[in-house]
PDB file of C-alpha atoms and ligand atoms in Angstrom:
ATOM      1  CA  MET A 298       4.999  -0.253  24.588  1.00  0.00           C
ATOM      2  CA  SER A 299       3.285  -2.321  21.960  1.00  0.00           C
ATOM      3  CA  GLU A 300       2.818  -0.636  18.566  1.00  0.00           C
ATOM      4  CA  GLU A 301      -0.790   0.278  17.556  1.00  0.00           C
ATOM      5  CA  PHE A 302      -1.977   1.304  14.109  1.00  0.00           C
ATOM      6  CA  THR A 303      -5.231   1.599  12.180  1.00  0.00           C
ATOM      7  CA  GLU A 304      -5.723   0.911   8.450  1.00  0.00           C
ATOM      8  CA  PRO A 305      -8.218  -0.434   5.913  1.00  0.00           C
ATOM      9  CA  VAL A 306      -7.643  -4.013   4.731  1.00  0.00           C
ATOM     10  CA  VAL A 307      -9.356  -6.627   2.651  1.00  0.00           C
ATOM     11  CA  VAL A 308     -10.300  -9.791   4.594  1.00  0.00           C
ATOM     12  CA  LEU A 309      -9.097 -12.846   2.640  1.00  0.00           C
ATOM     13  CA  HIS A 310      -9.866 -15.771   4.983  1.00  0.00           C
ATOM     14  CA  VAL A 311     -11.169 -16.236   8.485  1.00  0.00           C
ATOM     15  CA  GLY A 312     -10.611 -19.366  10.690  1.00  0.00           C
ATOM     16  CA  LEU A 313     -11.847 -20.311  14.081  1.00  0.00           C
ATOM     17  CA  PHE A 314      -9.667 -21.558  16.930  1.00  0.00           C
ATOM     18  CA  ARG A 315     -10.951 -22.268  20.366  1.00  0.00           C
ATOM     19  CA  GLU A 316     -14.541 -21.395  20.920  1.00  0.00           C
ATOM     20  CA  ALA A 317     -14.787 -17.632  20.394  1.00  0.00           C
ATOM     21  CA  ASP A 318     -11.462 -16.685  18.944  1.00  0.00           C
ATOM     22  CA  CYS A 319     -10.516 -16.425  15.233  1.00  0.00           C
ATOM     23  CA  TRP A 320      -7.534 -15.778  13.041  1.00  0.00           C
ATOM     24  CA  VAL A 321      -7.996 -13.489  10.081  1.00  0.00           C
ATOM     25  CA  ARG A 322      -5.782 -13.498   7.022  1.00  0.00           C
ATOM     26  CA  LEU A 323      -5.845 -10.129   5.395  1.00  0.00           C
ATOM     27  CA  LEU A 324      -4.294  -7.915   2.760  1.00  0.00           C
ATOM     28  CA  SER A 325      -2.898  -4.736   4.254  1.00  0.00           C
ATOM     29  CA  PRO A 326      -1.751  -1.873   1.969  1.00  0.00           C
ATOM     30  CA  SER A 327       1.376  -1.338   4.060  1.00  0.00           C
ATOM     31  CA  LYS A 328       2.372  -4.926   5.080  1.00  0.00           C
ATOM     32  CA  GLY A 329       1.022  -7.338   2.350  1.00  0.00           C
ATOM     33  CA  VAL A 330      -0.631 -10.470   3.498  1.00  0.00           C
ATOM     34  CA  VAL A 331      -0.558 -10.892   7.265  1.00  0.00           C
ATOM     35  CA  THR A 332      -2.561 -12.780   9.955  1.00  0.00           C
ATOM     36  CA  GLY A 333      -4.186 -11.113  12.900  1.00  0.00           C
ATOM     37  CA  PHE A 334      -6.009 -12.635  15.903  1.00  0.00           C
ATOM     38  CA  ALA A 335      -9.462 -11.496  16.983  1.00  0.00           C
ATOM     39  CA  PHE A 336      -9.567 -12.775  20.498  1.00  0.00           C
ATOM     40  CA  GLY A 337     -13.196 -13.155  21.529  1.00  0.00           C
ATOM     41  CA  GLY A 338     -14.110 -12.118  18.058  1.00  0.00           C
ATOM     42  CA  MET A 339     -17.057 -14.479  17.651  1.00  0.00           C
ATOM     43  CA  ARG A 340     -18.656 -13.153  20.771  1.00  0.00           C
ATOM     44  CA  SER A 341     -18.069  -9.479  20.417  1.00  0.00           C
ATOM     45  CA  ARG A 342     -20.644  -7.914  18.082  1.00  0.00           C
ATOM     46  CA  ARG A 343     -19.775  -4.494  19.343  1.00  0.00           C
ATOM     47  CA  ARG A 344     -16.055  -4.675  18.410  1.00  0.00           C
ATOM     48  CA  PHE A 345     -16.335  -6.677  15.112  1.00  0.00           C
ATOM     49  CA  CYS A 346     -19.838  -6.303  13.798  1.00  0.00           C
ATOM     50  CA  GLY A 347     -19.856  -7.716  10.210  1.00  0.00           C
ATOM     51  CA  CYS A 348     -16.006  -7.547  10.065  1.00  0.00           C
ATOM     52  CA  LEU A 349     -14.987 -11.159  10.409  1.00  0.00           C
ATOM     53  CA  ASP A 350     -16.082 -12.322   6.964  1.00  0.00           C
ATOM     54  CA  ALA A 351     -13.990 -12.933   3.851  1.00  0.00           C
ATOM     55  CA  VAL A 352     -14.635 -10.622   0.904  1.00  0.00           C
ATOM     56  CA  SER A 353     -15.029  -7.528   3.032  1.00  0.00           C
ATOM     57  CA  LYS A 354     -13.148  -4.272   3.261  1.00  0.00           C
ATOM     58  CA  VAL A 355     -12.606  -3.360   6.887  1.00  0.00           C
ATOM     59  CA  GLN A 356     -10.793  -0.735   8.848  1.00  0.00           C
ATOM     60  CA  PHE A 357      -9.151  -2.534  11.783  1.00  0.00           C
ATOM     61  CA  ARG A 358      -7.260  -1.216  14.740  1.00  0.00           C
ATOM     62  CA  PHE A 359      -4.225  -3.419  15.211  1.00  0.00           C
ATOM     63  CA  GLN A 360      -1.878  -3.927  18.149  1.00  0.00           C
ATOM     64  CA  ARG A 361       1.444  -5.684  17.713  1.00  0.00           C
ATOM     65  CA  SER A 362       2.543  -7.876  20.603  1.00  0.00           C
ATOM     66  CA  LYS A 363       5.401  -6.605  22.671  1.00  0.00           C
ATOM     67  CA  ARG A 364       8.039  -8.850  21.005  1.00  0.00           C
ATOM     68  CA  GLY A 365       6.490  -8.299  17.636  1.00  0.00           C
ATOM     69  CA  GLU A 366       5.458 -11.961  17.067  1.00  0.00           C
ATOM     70  CA  TYR A 367       1.819 -11.483  16.330  1.00  0.00           C
ATOM     71  CA  LEU A 368      -0.860  -8.926  15.556  1.00  0.00           C
ATOM     72  CA  THR A 369      -4.018  -8.529  17.558  1.00  0.00           C
ATOM     73  CA  LEU A 370      -7.163  -7.093  15.968  1.00  0.00           C
ATOM     74  CA  CYS A 371      -8.578  -4.752  18.603  1.00  0.00           C
ATOM     75  CA  GLU A 372     -11.718  -3.582  16.771  1.00  0.00           C
ATOM     76  CA  GLY A 373     -13.024  -3.147  13.258  1.00  0.00           C
ATOM     77  CA  ALA A 374     -15.372  -0.872  11.257  1.00  0.00           C
ATOM     78  CA  LEU A 375     -16.955  -2.405   8.173  1.00  0.00           C
ATOM     79  CA  LEU A 376     -16.265  -0.220   5.067  1.00  0.00           C
ATOM     80  CA  ASP A 377     -17.686  -2.476   2.257  1.00  0.00           C
ATOM     81  CA  ARG A 378     -19.355  -5.933   2.172  1.00  0.00           C
ATOM     82  CA  PHE A 379     -19.618  -6.071  -1.644  1.00  0.00           C
ATOM     83  CA  THR A 380     -23.163  -7.183  -1.399  1.00  0.00           C
ATOM     84  CA  GLY A 381     -23.524  -7.439  -5.204  1.00  0.00           C
ATOM     85  CA  VAL A 382     -20.781 -10.071  -5.152  1.00  0.00           C
ATOM     86  CA  ARG A 383     -22.272 -12.056  -2.302  1.00  0.00           C
ATOM     87  CA  GLN A 384     -25.697 -12.216  -3.983  1.00  0.00           C
ATOM     88  CA  ARG A 385     -24.403 -13.900  -7.150  1.00  0.00           C
ATOM     89  CA  PRO A 386     -22.574 -17.240  -6.839  1.00  0.00           C
ATOM     90  CA  GLY A 387     -20.626 -16.666 -10.088  1.00  0.00           C
ATOM     91  CA  ARG A 388     -19.331 -13.321  -8.870  1.00  0.00           C
ATOM     92  CA  LEU A 389     -18.536 -14.767  -5.452  1.00  0.00           C
ATOM     93  CA  GLY A 390     -16.505 -17.546  -7.112  1.00  0.00           C
ATOM     94  CA  MET A 391     -14.449 -14.950  -9.112  1.00  0.00           C
ATOM     95  CA  ALA A 392     -13.918 -12.885  -6.020  1.00  0.00           C
ATOM     96  CA  VAL A 393     -12.758 -15.817  -3.886  1.00  0.00           C
ATOM     97  CA  ASN A 394     -10.466 -16.948  -6.675  1.00  0.00           C
ATOM     98  CA  CYS A 395      -8.701 -13.448  -6.575  1.00  0.00           C
ATOM     99  CA  LEU A 396      -8.420 -13.652  -2.774  1.00  0.00           C
ATOM    100  CA  LYS A 397      -6.995 -17.158  -2.818  1.00  0.00           C
ATOM    101  CA  PHE A 398      -4.390 -16.066  -5.352  1.00  0.00           C
ATOM    102  CA  VAL A 399      -3.304 -13.097  -3.233  1.00  0.00           C
ATOM    103  CA  GLU A 400      -2.895 -15.508  -0.315  1.00  0.00           C
ATOM    104  CA  ALA A 401      -0.980 -18.073  -2.482  1.00  0.00           C
ATOM    105  CA  VAL A 402       1.668 -15.637  -3.827  1.00  0.00           C
ATOM    106  CA  GLN A 403       2.807 -14.894  -0.258  1.00  0.00           C
ATOM    107  CA  LEU A 404       2.814 -11.177  -0.843  1.00  0.00           C
ATOM    108  CA  GLY A 405       5.026  -9.047   1.323  1.00  0.00           C
ATOM    109  CA  GLU A 406       5.412  -5.322   1.605  1.00  0.00           C
ATOM    110  CA  HIS A 407       6.822  -4.940  -1.894  1.00  0.00           C
ATOM    111  CA  GLY A 408       3.962  -3.849  -4.215  1.00  0.00           C
ATOM    112  CA  ALA A 409       1.405  -4.120  -1.401  1.00  0.00           C
ATOM    113  CA  PRO A 410      -0.201  -0.707  -1.870  1.00  0.00           C
ATOM    114  CA  GLU A 411      -0.683  -1.257  -5.593  1.00  0.00           C
ATOM    115  CA  ILE A 412      -2.103  -4.764  -5.153  1.00  0.00           C
ATOM    116  CA  PHE A 413      -4.355  -3.558  -2.323  1.00  0.00           C
ATOM    117  CA  ALA A 414      -5.774  -0.864  -4.616  1.00  0.00           C
ATOM    118  CA  LEU A 415      -6.073  -3.380  -7.498  1.00  0.00           C
ATOM    119  CA  LEU A 416      -7.929  -5.910  -5.345  1.00  0.00           C
ATOM    120  CA  THR A 417     -10.310  -3.234  -4.014  1.00  0.00           C
ATOM    121  CA  GLN A 418     -11.110  -2.101  -7.542  1.00  0.00           C
ATOM    122  CA  THR A 419     -11.492  -5.578  -8.832  1.00  0.00           C
ATOM    123  CA  LEU A 420     -14.049  -6.356  -6.023  1.00  0.00           C
ATOM    124  CA  GLN A 421     -15.917  -3.144  -6.975  1.00  0.00           C
ATOM    125  CA  LEU A 422     -15.921  -4.175 -10.608  1.00  0.00           C
ATOM    126  CA  LEU A 423     -17.379  -7.626  -9.620  1.00  0.00           C
ATOM    127  CA  ASP A 424     -19.888  -5.901  -7.372  1.00  0.00           C
ATOM    128  CA  GLU A 425     -21.194  -3.269  -9.647  1.00  0.00           C
ATOM    129  CA  THR A 426     -20.851  -4.264 -13.286  1.00  0.00           C
ATOM    130  CA  PRO A 427     -23.957  -5.948 -14.803  1.00  0.00           C
ATOM    131  CA  ALA A 428     -22.286  -8.269 -17.373  1.00  0.00           C
ATOM    132  CA  LEU A 429     -18.740  -9.619 -17.078  1.00  0.00           C
ATOM    133  CA  GLU A 430     -16.574 -12.188 -18.835  1.00  0.00           C
ATOM    134  CA  PRO A 431     -15.430 -15.021 -16.481  1.00  0.00           C
ATOM    135  CA  VAL A 432     -11.832 -14.083 -17.315  1.00  0.00           C
ATOM    136  CA  VAL A 433     -11.695 -11.320 -14.573  1.00  0.00           C
ATOM    137  CA  PRO A 434      -9.703 -13.423 -12.085  1.00  0.00           C
ATOM    138  CA  LEU A 435      -7.138 -14.283 -14.772  1.00  0.00           C
ATOM    139  CA  PHE A 436      -6.709 -10.648 -15.665  1.00  0.00           C
ATOM    140  CA  PHE A 437      -6.330  -9.882 -11.901  1.00  0.00           C
ATOM    141  CA  ARG A 438      -3.587 -12.477 -11.598  1.00  0.00           C
ATOM    142  CA  ALA A 439      -1.678 -11.076 -14.580  1.00  0.00           C
ATOM    143  CA  ARG A 440      -1.977  -7.598 -13.097  1.00  0.00           C
ATOM    144  CA  VAL A 441      -0.660  -8.778  -9.760  1.00  0.00           C
ATOM    145  CA  ALA A 442       2.376 -10.297 -11.505  1.00  0.00           C
ATOM    146  CA  PHE A 443       2.794  -6.978 -13.203  1.00  0.00           C
ATOM    147  CA  GLU A 444       2.582  -4.947 -10.008  1.00  0.00           C
ATOM    148  CA  HIS A 445       4.862  -7.500  -8.255  1.00  0.00           C
ATOM    149  CA  GLY A 446       7.650  -6.475 -10.551  1.00  0.00           C
ATOM    150  CA  TYR A 447       7.298  -8.806 -13.602  1.00  0.00           C
ATOM    151  CA  GLN A 448       6.405  -5.926 -15.964  1.00  0.00           C
ATOM    152  CA  PRO A 449       6.553  -6.859 -19.624  1.00  0.00           C
ATOM    153  CA  GLU A 450       7.848  -4.370 -22.084  1.00  0.00           C
ATOM    154  CA  LEU A 451       4.822  -3.564 -24.333  1.00  0.00           C
ATOM    155  CA  ASP A 452       5.945  -0.528 -26.346  1.00  0.00           C
ATOM    156  CA  GLN A 453       9.356  -1.520 -27.703  1.00  0.00           C
ATOM    157  CA  CYS A 454      10.894  -4.662 -29.219  1.00  0.00           C
ATOM    158  CA  LEU A 455      12.945  -6.396 -26.554  1.00  0.00           C
ATOM    159  CA  LEU A 456      15.720  -7.098 -28.969  1.00  0.00           C
ATOM    160  CA  CYS A 457      16.143  -4.167 -31.429  1.00  0.00           C
ATOM    161  CA  GLY A 458      14.266  -1.534 -29.496  1.00  0.00           C
ATOM    162  CA  CYS A 459      12.079  -0.437 -32.363  1.00  0.00           C
ATOM    163  CA  ASP A 460       8.695   1.102 -31.444  1.00  0.00           C
ATOM    164  CA  LEU A 461       5.770  -1.341 -31.602  1.00  0.00           C
ATOM    165  CA  GLU A 462       2.389  -0.206 -32.659  1.00  0.00           C
ATOM    166  CA  PRO A 463      -1.016  -1.909 -32.854  1.00  0.00           C
ATOM    167  CA  GLY A 464      -1.388  -3.593 -36.169  1.00  0.00           C
ATOM    168  CA  ARG A 465       2.275  -4.359 -36.604  1.00  0.00           C
ATOM    169  CA  ASN A 466       3.469  -7.888 -36.475  1.00  0.00           C
ATOM    170  CA  ALA A 467       4.652  -8.658 -32.868  1.00  0.00           C
ATOM    171  CA  SER A 468       5.079 -11.765 -30.671  1.00  0.00           C
ATOM    172  CA  PHE A 469       5.074 -12.191 -26.931  1.00  0.00           C
ATOM    173  CA  VAL A 470       8.244 -13.739 -25.336  1.00  0.00           C
ATOM    174  CA  LEU A 471       7.021 -15.620 -22.279  1.00  0.00           C
ATOM    175  CA  GLU A 472      10.480 -16.085 -20.712  1.00  0.00           C
ATOM    176  CA  ARG A 473      11.476 -12.479 -20.864  1.00  0.00           C
ATOM    177  CA  GLY A 474       8.070 -10.918 -20.441  1.00  0.00           C
ATOM    178  CA  GLY A 475       7.803  -8.616 -23.423  1.00  0.00           C
ATOM    179  CA  LEU A 476       7.310  -8.311 -27.138  1.00  0.00           C
ATOM    180  CA  VAL A 477       9.533  -8.727 -30.152  1.00  0.00           C
ATOM    181  CA  CYS A 478       9.005  -7.229 -33.645  1.00  0.00           C
ATOM    182  CA  GLY A 479       8.477  -9.301 -36.748  1.00  0.00           C
ATOM    183  CA  ALA A 480      12.082  -8.937 -37.816  1.00  0.00           C
ATOM    184  CA  CYS A 481      13.438 -10.221 -34.491  1.00  0.00           C
ATOM    185  CA  GLN A 482      11.151 -13.249 -34.131  1.00  0.00           C
ATOM    186  CA  GLY A 483      13.809 -15.661 -35.424  1.00  0.00           C
ATOM    187  CA  ARG A 484      16.328 -14.844 -32.741  1.00  0.00           C
ATOM    188  CA  ALA A 485      13.984 -14.500 -29.715  1.00  0.00           C
ATOM    189  CA  PRO A 486      14.700 -16.802 -26.756  1.00  0.00           C
ATOM    190  CA  GLY A 487      12.209 -19.535 -25.845  1.00  0.00           C
ATOM    191  CA  PRO A 488       8.608 -20.080 -26.999  1.00  0.00           C
ATOM    192  CA  LEU A 489       6.726 -17.199 -28.739  1.00  0.00           C
ATOM    193  CA  ALA A 490       3.054 -16.405 -29.125  1.00  0.00           C
ATOM    194  CA  ALA A 491       2.150 -14.310 -32.123  1.00  0.00           C
ATOM    195  CA  LEU A 492      -0.212 -11.427 -31.200  1.00  0.00           C
ATOM    196  CA  GLU A 493      -3.111 -10.333 -33.249  1.00  0.00           C
ATOM    197  CA  ARG A 494      -4.081  -6.670 -33.231  1.00  0.00           C
ATOM    198  CA  GLY A 495      -6.903  -7.085 -30.752  1.00  0.00           C
ATOM    199  CA  GLN A 496      -4.740  -9.064 -28.394  1.00  0.00           C
ATOM    200  CA  TRP A 497      -2.013  -6.416 -28.312  1.00  0.00           C
ATOM    201  CA  GLU A 498      -4.667  -3.874 -27.277  1.00  0.00           C
ATOM    202  CA  LEU A 499      -6.290  -6.067 -24.668  1.00  0.00           C
ATOM    203  CA  LEU A 500      -2.862  -6.991 -23.160  1.00  0.00           C
ATOM    204  CA  ARG A 501      -2.147  -3.344 -22.689  1.00  0.00           C
ATOM    205  CA  ARG A 502      -5.599  -2.640 -21.214  1.00  0.00           C
ATOM    206  CA  VAL A 503      -5.308  -5.482 -18.733  1.00  0.00           C
ATOM    207  CA  LEU A 504      -1.860  -4.620 -17.630  1.00  0.00           C
ATOM    208  CA  LEU A 505      -2.079  -0.815 -17.594  1.00  0.00           C
ATOM    209  CA  ALA A 506      -5.684   0.460 -17.318  1.00  0.00           C
ATOM    210  CA  PRO A 507      -7.840   0.470 -14.127  1.00  0.00           C
ATOM    211  CA  PRO A 508     -10.045  -2.726 -13.740  1.00  0.00           C
ATOM    212  CA  GLU A 509     -13.165  -0.715 -14.470  1.00  0.00           C
ATOM    213  CA  GLN A 510     -11.949  -0.503 -18.122  1.00  0.00           C
ATOM    214  CA  TRP A 511     -11.295  -4.293 -18.526  1.00  0.00           C
ATOM    215  CA  PRO A 512     -14.850  -5.241 -19.612  1.00  0.00           C
ATOM    216  CA  VAL A 513     -14.733  -3.102 -22.753  1.00  0.00           C
ATOM    217  CA  PHE A 514     -13.518  -5.775 -25.064  1.00  0.00           C
ATOM    218  CA  PRO A 515     -12.563  -5.264 -28.671  1.00  0.00           C
ATOM    219  CA  GLU A 516     -14.372  -6.782 -31.654  1.00  0.00           C
ATOM    220  CA  ARG A 517     -14.101 -10.584 -32.060  1.00  0.00           C
ATOM    221  CA  ALA A 518     -14.147 -10.627 -28.345  1.00  0.00           C
ATOM    222  CA  ASP A 519     -14.355 -14.322 -27.708  1.00  0.00           C
ATOM    223  CA  GLN A 520     -11.316 -15.473 -29.636  1.00  0.00           C
ATOM    224  CA  VAL A 521      -9.129 -12.503 -28.686  1.00  0.00           C
ATOM    225  CA  VAL A 522     -10.114 -12.696 -25.057  1.00  0.00           C
ATOM    226  CA  GLN A 523      -9.554 -16.442 -24.836  1.00  0.00           C
ATOM    227  CA  ALA A 524      -6.148 -16.207 -26.578  1.00  0.00           C
ATOM    228  CA  THR A 525      -5.026 -13.370 -24.386  1.00  0.00           C
ATOM    229  CA  ALA A 526      -6.268 -15.157 -21.251  1.00  0.00           C
ATOM    230  CA  ARG A 527      -4.223 -18.266 -22.160  1.00  0.00           C
ATOM    231  CA  LEU A 528      -1.153 -16.082 -22.719  1.00  0.00           C
ATOM    232  CA  LEU A 529      -1.544 -14.308 -19.434  1.00  0.00           C
ATOM    233  CA  ASP A 530      -2.107 -17.548 -17.568  1.00  0.00           C
ATOM    234  CA  GLN A 531       1.161 -18.916 -18.889  1.00  0.00           C
ATOM    235  CA  TYR A 532       2.926 -15.695 -18.013  1.00  0.00           C
ATOM    236  CA  VAL A 533       1.627 -15.785 -14.396  1.00  0.00           C
ATOM    237  CA  GLN A 534       2.631 -19.400 -13.920  1.00  0.00           C
ATOM    238  CA  TYR A 535       6.028 -18.826 -15.338  1.00  0.00           C
ATOM    239  CA  HIS A 536       6.869 -15.824 -13.300  1.00  0.00           C
ATOM    240  CA  LEU A 537       4.945 -16.395  -9.924  1.00  0.00           C
ATOM    241  CA  GLY A 538       5.021 -20.198  -9.970  1.00  0.00           C
ATOM    242  CA  VAL A 539       1.464 -20.754  -8.917  1.00  0.00           C
ATOM    243  CA  GLN A 540      -1.225 -22.626 -10.742  1.00  0.00           C
ATOM    244  CA  TRP A 541      -4.955 -23.125 -10.257  1.00  0.00           C
ATOM    245  CA  ASP A 542      -5.839 -26.764  -9.943  1.00  0.00           C
ATOM    246  CA  GLY A 543      -9.626 -26.224 -10.125  1.00  0.00           C
ATOM    247  CA  ASN A 544      -9.983 -25.767  -6.335  1.00  0.00           C
ATOM    248  CA  ARG A 545      -6.920 -24.002  -5.028  1.00  0.00           C
ATOM    249  CA  PHE A 546      -3.624 -22.572  -6.043  1.00  0.00           C
ATOM    250  CA  VAL A 547      -0.565 -24.841  -5.936  1.00  0.00           C
ATOM    251  CA  ARG A 548       3.054 -24.100  -6.521  1.00  0.00           C
ATOM    252  CA  SER A 549       4.007 -25.325  -9.930  1.00  0.00           C
TER     253      SER A 549
HETATM  254 ZN1   ZN B 720      12.953  -6.120 -33.089  1.00  0.00          ZN
END
């Protein structure tokens, strides 16, 4: 018997092969990034109405082939099209950037439930929030790295273990993923970035709070947001080894 299962997924990328068939790259909460085939998908409005489009949340019924080599999409039910994202090019660009990143990090089962929830919440944020900073995809990437297992230590100094509090002098250690206190800065490994008070708070919010809380930026937003974004970008590149070249993600 071939295995069947049904679950909600986010559609990342759809491609056509032959006349009416397509392959669908998707993020599953149980399996990570996988590809399924919708045979006759382009002809069957009844089985796939509105489901074969990137930037959609869809509940698919899957069937695994007898030898387990590939997944067939049997039918789908559209759960969310994120219309507010599709109507605004800027938002669509940010959403596609997040989807391409998920594809590029070759996500397996590990961390998939958390990253699926994170992607869904980020798409909702892009869909529903009136004003947003363009740094949302960068925050998303940092959070994917965090959920993927590269979790920086944000409460204690990496070297002496003292408690760190906002307002105290602290620096980010890129290589180790964490913070060191002022007294330990001289003996920390690799390059350091000194954190200002607002940055420490933003870093915590991006890595720990749900995406809906990301847009509430502290005072002096621009400078703090830009500095934190640069730091997070370096952190993601260092730990996940992928870099945005302006059009797509490449292995660095
Ligand atoms: Zn210390």
